[in-house]
């Protein structure tokens, strides 16, 4: 595909102490990020954490209160929006209703009097698999198709960076999942750096190479989806990215190998590699629901065990999720594959267990 293969030097984006305040409200609180060229990067965080404000500063639509923005070697902090090699795709795709699809995609190039604008627009439509719809009007296309047209319209300008602000937010769940796969394919074909903003953790996890989890104007943790899931750095990340059961722990000395800790007076074992550097107080042990087991005789070797009573059973076909109430009132969530092993019933007394290597430790 010509749109992709012609491209060579593609930008790396660097945000340095980027800050934006509105009166005395801090919307973005000194963010530092290095976004590698050609990567699929996600900004993930709850509503109001500063994702859109960050994107708008990169696009040049919002002026930073302080800090710098670099694209490759260039400081673009004071460069005007239209002079940045950055394009944005928004949730509302705002196509021109009176123009056909190819004219919508080629609109910007035509304004700039690019001679082969139609050829380029058709190439971009091929990339999003809509070349056969070139002559139709936007209203003749589904929501997902219209979103792909908006994407083609952004890509046709050959930006170094494409900013996507909740681009799938208006689509129903099934279409959303399909478009996630499509977007990922398109990104790897064109090699443009995609910065995708979402508050949907599953979307960020399935699509991005690297995810920055934002909270209240700051980046809480940066990592690959697997790193964030297996080793969340904070309780916030542990609960925002997937689900976690968190137990307060008291810790003695942390040596090498396996370490003994106590939670609610029960001795538990954790891999010392899980401990944040030097910290031994105010810690919580985290276990993902699918890492817990309902203990049967066959799991006799699991060293970490907690007794409890089942207070909820929800069957979901491939798996069943139980809530197990501990003596101290906490309900632990546990998900078991429906692989033929015995299921437990509401009200049953059970013991749950987990492997010392299948848990993590975060600050409280
Ligand atoms: N022009 C503005 N004036 C005052 N406050 C603003 C302005 N723009 C954004 N804010 C505030 O800055 C904070 C961050 O807003 P932002 O739109 O970046 O959040 P977001 O992470 O994109 O949220 P969402 O997921 O809901 O889109 C919010 O508390 C918002 O109210
Ligand atoms: Mg937003």
CSV table of C-alpha atoms and ligand atoms in Angstrom, one decimal:
chain,number,residue,atom,x,y,z
A,1,UNK,CA,0.0,0.0,0.0
A,2,UNK,CA,1.6,3.2,-1.2
A,3,UNK,CA,0.4,5.3,1.7
A,4,UNK,CA,2.4,3.1,4.0
A,5,UNK,CA,5.5,2.1,2.0
A,6,UNK,CA,6.4,5.6,0.9
A,7,UNK,CA,6.9,6.7,4.4
A,8,UNK,CA,10.4,6.6,5.9
A,9,UNK,CA,11.4,8.9,8.8
A,10,UNK,CA,8.5,8.8,11.2
A,11,UNK,CA,8.3,10.9,14.3
A,12,UNK,CA,9.1,10.2,17.9
A,13,UNK,CA,7.0,12.2,20.3
A,14,UNK,CA,8.5,13.5,23.5
A,15,UNK,CA,6.5,15.4,26.2
A,16,UNK,CA,8.7,17.1,28.8
A,17,UNK,CA,7.1,18.4,32.0
A,18,UNK,CA,4.0,19.2,30.1
A,19,UNK,CA,1.5,21.1,32.3
A,20,UNK,CA,-1.9,22.8,31.7
A,21,UNK,CA,-3.9,24.7,34.3
A,22,UNK,CA,-7.3,26.4,34.1
A,23,UNK,CA,-7.2,29.2,36.7
A,24,UNK,CA,-6.0,27.3,39.7
A,25,UNK,CA,-7.2,23.8,38.5
A,26,UNK,CA,-4.4,21.6,37.3
A,27,UNK,CA,-5.7,19.5,34.3
A,28,UNK,CA,-2.3,18.1,33.3
A,29,UNK,CA,0.3,18.0,36.0
A,30,UNK,CA,3.8,17.9,34.5
A,31,UNK,CA,3.7,14.8,32.2
A,32,UNK,CA,6.9,13.2,30.8
A,33,UNK,CA,6.5,10.7,28.0
A,34,UNK,CA,8.7,9.3,25.3
A,35,UNK,CA,6.5,7.8,22.6
A,36,UNK,CA,8.6,5.7,20.2
A,37,UNK,CA,8.1,6.1,16.4
A,38,UNK,CA,5.7,3.8,14.7
A,39,UNK,CA,4.2,2.6,18.0
A,40,UNK,CA,0.6,2.1,19.0
A,41,UNK,CA,0.4,4.1,22.2
A,42,UNK,CA,-2.6,4.4,24.5
A,43,UNK,CA,-3.5,7.0,27.1
A,44,UNK,CA,-5.8,5.2,29.5
A,45,UNK,CA,-7.6,6.8,32.4
A,46,UNK,CA,-10.9,7.7,34.0
A,47,UNK,CA,-13.0,10.6,32.9
A,48,UNK,CA,-11.5,14.0,33.7
A,49,UNK,CA,-7.9,12.7,34.2
A,50,UNK,CA,-6.5,15.0,31.4
A,51,UNK,CA,-6.3,12.7,28.4
A,52,UNK,CA,-8.0,15.0,25.9
A,53,UNK,CA,-6.2,18.1,27.3
A,54,UNK,CA,-2.9,16.2,26.7
A,55,UNK,CA,-3.9,15.3,23.1
A,56,UNK,CA,-5.0,18.8,22.3
A,57,UNK,CA,-1.7,20.2,23.4
A,58,UNK,CA,0.1,17.7,21.1
A,59,UNK,CA,-2.2,18.7,18.3
A,60,UNK,CA,-1.6,22.4,18.9
A,61,UNK,CA,-5.2,23.1,19.8
A,62,UNK,CA,-4.4,24.0,23.4
A,63,UNK,CA,-1.4,25.9,24.7
A,64,UNK,CA,0.6,24.3,27.5
A,65,UNK,CA,1.0,26.4,30.7
A,66,UNK,CA,4.6,25.1,30.8
A,67,UNK,CA,6.7,22.3,29.4
A,68,UNK,CA,7.8,21.4,25.9
A,69,UNK,CA,6.7,19.1,23.1
A,70,UNK,CA,9.2,17.6,20.7
A,71,UNK,CA,8.5,15.8,17.4
A,72,UNK,CA,11.7,14.0,16.3
A,73,UNK,CA,14.4,16.6,16.8
A,74,UNK,CA,12.0,19.6,16.5
A,75,UNK,CA,10.6,21.6,19.4
A,76,UNK,CA,7.0,22.0,18.2
A,77,UNK,CA,5.7,23.6,21.4
A,78,UNK,CA,5.0,27.0,19.7
A,79,UNK,CA,4.4,25.6,16.2
A,80,UNK,CA,0.9,26.3,14.9
A,81,UNK,CA,-1.6,23.4,14.7
A,82,UNK,CA,-1.8,23.3,10.9
A,83,UNK,CA,2.0,23.3,10.6
A,84,UNK,CA,2.4,20.2,12.9
A,85,UNK,CA,2.7,16.8,11.1
A,86,UNK,CA,-0.1,15.6,13.4
A,87,UNK,CA,-3.7,14.7,12.6
A,88,UNK,CA,-6.6,14.0,15.0
A,89,UNK,CA,-9.6,11.7,14.7
A,90,UNK,CA,-12.4,12.5,17.1
A,91,UNK,CA,-15.3,10.5,18.4
A,92,UNK,CA,-17.7,12.5,16.2
A,93,UNK,CA,-16.3,12.0,12.7
A,94,UNK,CA,-18.1,15.0,11.2
A,95,UNK,CA,-18.0,14.1,7.5
A,96,UNK,CA,-19.4,16.5,4.9
A,97,UNK,CA,-22.9,15.1,4.2
A,98,UNK,CA,-23.1,16.6,0.7
A,99,UNK,CA,-19.8,15.2,-0.5
A,100,UNK,CA,-19.2,11.6,-1.6
A,101,UNK,CA,-16.7,9.4,0.3
A,102,UNK,CA,-13.7,10.0,-1.9
A,103,UNK,CA,-14.3,13.7,-2.0
A,104,UNK,CA,-14.6,13.7,1.8
A,105,UNK,CA,-11.2,11.9,2.2
A,106,UNK,CA,-9.5,14.0,-0.5
A,107,UNK,CA,-11.0,17.3,0.8
A,108,UNK,CA,-7.9,18.6,2.6
A,109,UNK,CA,-5.5,17.6,-0.2
A,110,UNK,CA,-7.7,19.3,-2.8
A,111,UNK,CA,-7.7,22.5,-0.8
A,112,UNK,CA,-3.9,22.4,-0.8
A,113,UNK,CA,-4.1,21.8,-4.6
A,114,UNK,CA,-2.2,18.5,-4.4
A,115,UNK,CA,-2.4,17.3,-8.1
A,116,UNK,CA,-3.0,13.6,-7.5
A,117,UNK,CA,-5.4,14.1,-4.6
A,118,UNK,CA,-8.0,11.6,-5.9
A,119,UNK,CA,-5.4,8.8,-6.3
A,120,UNK,CA,-4.2,9.4,-2.8
A,121,UNK,CA,-7.7,9.5,-1.5
A,122,UNK,CA,-8.5,6.2,-3.2
A,123,UNK,CA,-5.3,4.6,-1.7
A,124,UNK,CA,-6.4,5.7,1.7
A,125,UNK,CA,-9.9,4.2,1.1
A,126,UNK,CA,-8.3,0.9,0.0
A,127,UNK,CA,-6.4,0.9,3.3
A,128,UNK,CA,-9.6,1.1,5.3
A,129,UNK,CA,-11.3,-1.3,2.8
A,130,UNK,CA,-13.9,1.1,1.6
A,131,UNK,CA,-12.7,1.8,-2.0
A,132,UNK,CA,-15.9,0.2,-3.3
A,133,UNK,CA,-17.9,2.9,-1.5
A,134,UNK,CA,-16.1,5.9,-2.9
A,135,UNK,CA,-19.1,7.2,-4.8
A,136,UNK,CA,-21.6,6.9,-2.0
A,137,UNK,CA,-22.6,9.6,0.5
A,138,UNK,CA,-21.8,9.3,4.3
A,139,UNK,CA,-25.4,8.6,5.2
A,140,UNK,CA,-25.4,5.4,3.1
A,141,UNK,CA,-22.6,4.0,5.3
A,142,UNK,CA,-22.8,2.4,8.8
A,143,UNK,CA,-21.3,4.1,11.8
A,144,UNK,CA,-18.2,1.9,11.7
A,145,UNK,CA,-17.7,2.6,8.0
A,146,UNK,CA,-18.1,6.4,8.6
A,147,UNK,CA,-15.4,6.1,11.3
A,148,UNK,CA,-13.1,4.4,8.8
A,149,UNK,CA,-13.7,7.2,6.4
A,150,UNK,CA,-12.7,9.7,9.1
A,151,UNK,CA,-9.6,7.6,9.6
A,152,UNK,CA,-8.8,7.6,5.9
A,153,UNK,CA,-9.3,11.4,5.8
A,154,UNK,CA,-6.7,11.7,8.6
A,155,UNK,CA,-4.2,9.2,7.1
A,156,UNK,CA,-4.3,10.7,3.6
A,157,UNK,CA,-2.3,13.7,4.9
A,158,UNK,CA,0.5,11.4,5.8
A,159,UNK,CA,1.0,12.8,9.3
A,160,UNK,CA,3.9,11.6,11.5
A,161,UNK,CA,1.4,11.1,14.3
A,162,UNK,CA,-2.2,10.3,14.4
A,163,UNK,CA,-4.1,11.3,17.5
A,164,UNK,CA,-7.3,9.3,18.2
A,165,UNK,CA,-9.6,10.6,20.9
A,166,UNK,CA,-12.1,7.9,21.9
A,167,UNK,CA,-12.7,7.3,18.2
A,168,UNK,CA,-14.8,4.2,18.8
A,169,UNK,CA,-16.9,5.7,21.5
A,170,UNK,CA,-20.0,6.1,19.3
A,171,UNK,CA,-20.0,2.5,18.1
A,172,UNK,CA,-21.9,-0.5,19.7
A,173,UNK,CA,-19.8,-3.1,21.4
A,174,UNK,CA,-19.5,-5.6,18.6
A,175,UNK,CA,-18.6,-3.0,16.0
A,176,UNK,CA,-16.2,-1.5,18.5
A,177,UNK,CA,-14.3,-4.8,18.8
A,178,UNK,CA,-14.2,-5.2,15.1
A,179,UNK,CA,-12.8,-1.7,14.6
A,180,UNK,CA,-10.1,-2.3,17.3
A,181,UNK,CA,-8.8,-5.1,15.2
A,182,UNK,CA,-9.0,-2.9,12.0
A,183,UNK,CA,-7.3,0.0,13.6
A,184,UNK,CA,-4.4,-2.2,14.8
A,185,UNK,CA,-4.0,-3.6,11.3
A,186,UNK,CA,-4.1,-0.2,9.7
A,187,UNK,CA,-1.5,1.2,12.2
A,188,UNK,CA,0.9,-1.7,11.4
A,189,UNK,CA,0.4,-1.2,7.7
A,190,UNK,CA,1.0,2.6,7.6
A,191,UNK,CA,3.6,2.7,10.4
A,192,UNK,CA,2.3,6.0,11.6
A,193,UNK,CA,2.6,6.5,15.4
A,194,UNK,CA,-1.0,6.2,16.8
A,195,UNK,CA,-1.8,7.8,20.1
A,196,UNK,CA,-5.1,6.4,21.2
A,197,UNK,CA,-7.1,7.9,24.0
A,198,UNK,CA,-9.6,5.7,25.8
A,199,UNK,CA,-11.1,5.1,29.2
A,200,UNK,CA,-11.8,1.5,28.2
A,201,UNK,CA,-9.0,-0.6,29.7
A,202,UNK,CA,-9.8,-3.6,27.6
A,203,UNK,CA,-9.5,-1.5,24.5
A,204,UNK,CA,-6.2,-0.1,25.5
A,205,UNK,CA,-4.9,-3.5,26.5
A,206,UNK,CA,-5.9,-5.3,23.3
A,207,UNK,CA,-4.6,-2.6,20.9
A,208,UNK,CA,-1.6,-0.8,22.3
A,209,UNK,CA,2.1,-1.7,22.4
A,210,UNK,CA,2.5,0.7,25.4
A,211,UNK,CA,-0.1,2.1,27.7
A,212,UNK,CA,0.2,5.2,29.9
A,213,UNK,CA,-2.3,4.9,32.8
A,214,UNK,CA,-3.3,8.5,33.8
A,215,UNK,CA,-4.9,9.6,37.0
A,216,UNK,CA,-5.7,13.2,38.0
A,217,UNK,CA,-3.4,14.8,35.5
A,218,UNK,CA,-0.4,12.5,36.0
A,219,UNK,CA,0.9,9.3,34.5
A,220,UNK,CA,0.6,6.7,37.2
A,221,UNK,CA,2.3,3.9,35.3
A,222,UNK,CA,3.7,3.3,31.8
A,223,UNK,CA,4.2,-0.2,30.4
A,224,UNK,CA,3.1,-2.9,28.0
A,225,UNK,CA,-0.3,-4.4,28.6
A,226,UNK,CA,1.2,-7.5,30.2
A,227,UNK,CA,3.5,-5.5,32.5
A,228,UNK,CA,0.5,-3.4,33.7
A,229,UNK,CA,-1.6,-6.5,34.3
A,230,UNK,CA,1.1,-8.7,35.9
A,231,UNK,CA,2.9,-6.0,37.9
A,232,UNK,CA,0.7,-3.0,38.6
A,233,UNK,CA,2.7,-0.4,40.4
A,234,UNK,CA,-0.1,1.0,42.5
A,235,UNK,CA,-3.5,0.0,43.9
A,236,UNK,CA,-5.2,2.3,41.4
A,237,UNK,CA,-3.6,0.6,38.4
A,238,UNK,CA,-4.3,-2.8,39.9
A,239,UNK,CA,-8.0,-2.0,40.0
A,240,UNK,CA,-8.3,0.1,36.8
A,241,UNK,CA,-6.5,-2.4,34.6
A,242,UNK,CA,-8.4,-5.6,35.2
A,243,UNK,CA,-9.7,-6.6,38.6
A,244,UNK,CA,-7.7,-7.3,41.7
A,245,UNK,CA,-8.2,-8.7,45.2
A,246,UNK,CA,-6.1,-6.6,47.6
A,247,UNK,CA,-5.1,-7.8,51.1
A,248,UNK,CA,-3.2,-5.5,53.5
A,249,UNK,CA,0.1,-7.2,54.6
A,250,UNK,CA,2.6,-7.0,57.4
A,251,UNK,CA,6.1,-7.7,56.3
A,252,UNK,CA,9.2,-8.6,58.3
A,253,UNK,CA,12.5,-8.8,56.5
A,254,UNK,CA,12.6,-9.1,52.7
A,255,UNK,CA,15.4,-11.5,51.7
A,256,UNK,CA,15.9,-13.4,48.5
A,257,UNK,CA,13.4,-16.0,47.2
A,258,UNK,CA,10.1,-16.5,49.0
A,259,UNK,CA,9.1,-14.2,51.9
A,260,UNK,CA,6.6,-14.8,54.7
A,261,UNK,CA,4.1,-12.0,55.3
A,262,UNK,CA,0.9,-11.8,57.3
A,263,UNK,CA,-2.6,-10.6,56.4
A,264,UNK,CA,-5.4,-10.6,59.0
A,265,UNK,CA,-3.2,-12.9,61.1
A,266,UNK,CA,-2.8,-15.5,58.4
A,267,UNK,CA,0.7,-16.4,57.1
A,268,UNK,CA,1.1,-16.0,53.4
A,269,UNK,CA,4.1,-16.5,51.1
A,270,UNK,CA,5.2,-14.0,48.3
A,271,UNK,CA,8.1,-13.9,45.9
A,272,UNK,CA,10.5,-11.3,47.1
A,273,UNK,CA,10.9,-10.0,43.5
A,274,UNK,CA,7.4,-8.6,43.8
A,275,UNK,CA,8.3,-6.0,46.5
A,276,UNK,CA,8.7,-2.4,45.5
A,277,UNK,CA,12.3,-1.3,46.3
A,278,UNK,CA,13.0,-0.9,50.0
A,279,UNK,CA,9.4,-0.5,51.0
A,280,UNK,CA,8.1,-2.8,53.7
A,281,UNK,CA,5.2,-0.8,55.3
A,282,UNK,CA,1.8,0.2,54.0
A,283,UNK,CA,1.8,-2.6,51.4
A,284,UNK,CA,-1.0,-4.6,49.9
A,285,UNK,CA,-0.9,-8.0,48.3
A,286,UNK,CA,-2.8,-8.3,45.0
A,287,UNK,CA,-4.2,-11.4,43.4
A,288,UNK,CA,-6.1,-11.5,40.1
A,289,UNK,CA,-9.4,-13.4,40.2
A,290,UNK,CA,-8.3,-16.0,37.7
A,291,UNK,CA,-5.1,-16.7,39.7
A,292,UNK,CA,-7.1,-17.9,42.6
A,293,UNK,CA,-8.2,-21.6,42.9
A,294,UNK,CA,-11.0,-23.2,44.8
A,295,UNK,CA,-8.8,-25.7,46.6
A,296,UNK,CA,-9.4,-29.4,46.1
A,297,UNK,CA,-7.2,-32.3,47.2
A,298,UNK,CA,-5.3,-32.1,43.9
A,299,UNK,CA,-4.0,-28.6,44.8
A,300,UNK,CA,-2.6,-29.7,48.1
A,301,UNK,CA,0.7,-28.0,47.3
A,302,UNK,CA,-0.7,-24.5,47.2
A,303,UNK,CA,0.9,-22.7,50.2
A,304,UNK,CA,-1.3,-19.7,50.2
A,305,UNK,CA,-4.8,-20.6,51.6
A,306,UNK,CA,-7.7,-18.6,52.9
A,307,UNK,CA,-11.0,-20.1,54.2
A,308,UNK,CA,-14.3,-18.5,53.3
A,309,UNK,CA,-17.9,-18.9,52.3
A,310,UNK,CA,-19.4,-18.5,48.8
A,311,UNK,CA,-21.8,-15.5,48.7
A,312,UNK,CA,-22.3,-15.2,45.0
A,313,UNK,CA,-22.0,-17.5,41.9
A,314,UNK,CA,-22.2,-16.1,38.4
A,315,UNK,CA,-22.0,-18.5,35.5
A,316,UNK,CA,-20.6,-17.0,32.3
A,317,UNK,CA,-20.3,-20.1,30.0
A,318,UNK,CA,-16.5,-20.4,29.7
A,319,UNK,CA,-16.0,-19.5,33.3
A,320,UNK,CA,-17.7,-19.1,36.6
A,321,UNK,CA,-17.0,-16.2,39.0
A,322,UNK,CA,-17.5,-16.6,42.7
A,323,UNK,CA,-17.5,-14.1,45.6
A,324,UNK,CA,-15.9,-15.7,48.7
A,325,UNK,CA,-16.4,-13.9,52.0
A,326,UNK,CA,-13.5,-13.9,54.4
A,327,UNK,CA,-13.7,-14.0,58.2
A,328,UNK,CA,-13.0,-10.2,58.2
A,329,UNK,CA,-15.9,-9.5,55.9
A,330,UNK,CA,-13.9,-8.9,52.6
A,331,UNK,CA,-15.3,-10.6,49.5
A,332,UNK,CA,-12.6,-12.1,47.3
A,333,UNK,CA,-13.5,-12.5,43.6
A,334,UNK,CA,-12.4,-15.7,42.0
A,335,UNK,CA,-12.9,-16.9,38.4
A,336,UNK,CA,-12.6,-20.6,37.5
A,337,UNK,CA,-12.6,-22.0,34.0
A,338,UNK,CA,-15.5,-24.4,33.3
A,339,UNK,CA,-13.1,-27.1,32.3
A,340,UNK,CA,-15.0,-30.0,33.8
A,341,UNK,CA,-13.7,-29.6,37.4
A,342,UNK,CA,-16.2,-29.5,40.2
A,343,UNK,CA,-18.2,-26.3,40.7
A,344,UNK,CA,-19.0,-24.8,44.1
A,345,UNK,CA,-22.4,-23.8,45.3
A,346,UNK,CA,-23.8,-20.7,47.0
A,347,UNK,CA,-23.3,-20.9,50.8
A,348,UNK,CA,-20.6,-23.6,50.6
A,349,UNK,CA,-17.5,-23.3,52.8
A,350,UNK,CA,-14.4,-23.4,50.7
A,351,UNK,CA,-10.7,-22.7,50.8
A,352,UNK,CA,-9.2,-20.5,48.1
A,353,UNK,CA,-5.5,-20.6,47.3
A,354,UNK,CA,-2.8,-19.3,45.0
A,355,UNK,CA,0.8,-19.7,43.9
A,356,UNK,CA,3.3,-17.3,45.6
A,357,UNK,CA,4.5,-16.3,42.1
A,358,UNK,CA,1.0,-15.4,40.9
A,359,UNK,CA,0.5,-12.3,43.0
A,360,UNK,CA,1.9,-8.8,43.2
A,361,UNK,CA,2.6,-6.2,45.9
A,362,UNK,CA,1.6,-2.5,45.7
A,363,UNK,CA,1.7,0.4,48.1
A,364,UNK,CA,-1.6,0.9,50.0
B,1,LIG,N1,-11.4,24.7,28.8
B,1,LIG,C1,-11.4,24.3,30.1
B,1,LIG,N2,-11.7,25.1,31.1
B,1,LIG,C2,-11.7,24.6,32.4
B,1,LIG,N3,-11.5,23.3,32.7
B,1,LIG,C3,-11.2,22.5,31.7
B,1,LIG,C4,-11.2,22.9,30.4
B,1,LIG,N4,-10.9,21.8,29.6
B,1,LIG,C5,-10.7,20.8,30.4
B,1,LIG,N5,-10.9,21.1,31.7
B,1,LIG,C6,-10.8,20.3,32.9
B,1,LIG,O1,-9.6,19.5,32.9
B,1,LIG,C7,-9.8,18.2,33.3
B,1,LIG,C8,-9.3,17.2,32.3
B,1,LIG,O2,-10.2,17.3,31.2
B,1,LIG,P1,-10.0,16.3,29.9
B,1,LIG,O3,-11.0,16.7,28.9
B,1,LIG,O4,-8.6,16.4,29.5
B,1,LIG,O5,-10.3,14.9,30.5
B,1,LIG,P2,-10.4,13.5,29.8
B,1,LIG,O6,-9.4,12.6,30.5
B,1,LIG,O7,-10.3,13.6,28.4
B,1,LIG,O8,-11.8,13.0,30.3
B,1,LIG,P3,-12.9,12.2,29.4
B,1,LIG,O9,-12.6,10.7,29.5
B,1,LIG,O10,-14.2,12.4,30.1
B,1,LIG,O11,-13.0,12.7,28.0
B,1,LIG,C9,-11.3,18.1,33.6
B,1,LIG,O12,-11.5,18.2,35.0
B,1,LIG,C10,-11.9,19.2,32.9
B,1,LIG,O13,-13.1,19.7,33.6
B,2,LIG,MG1,-11.6,13.3,26.8
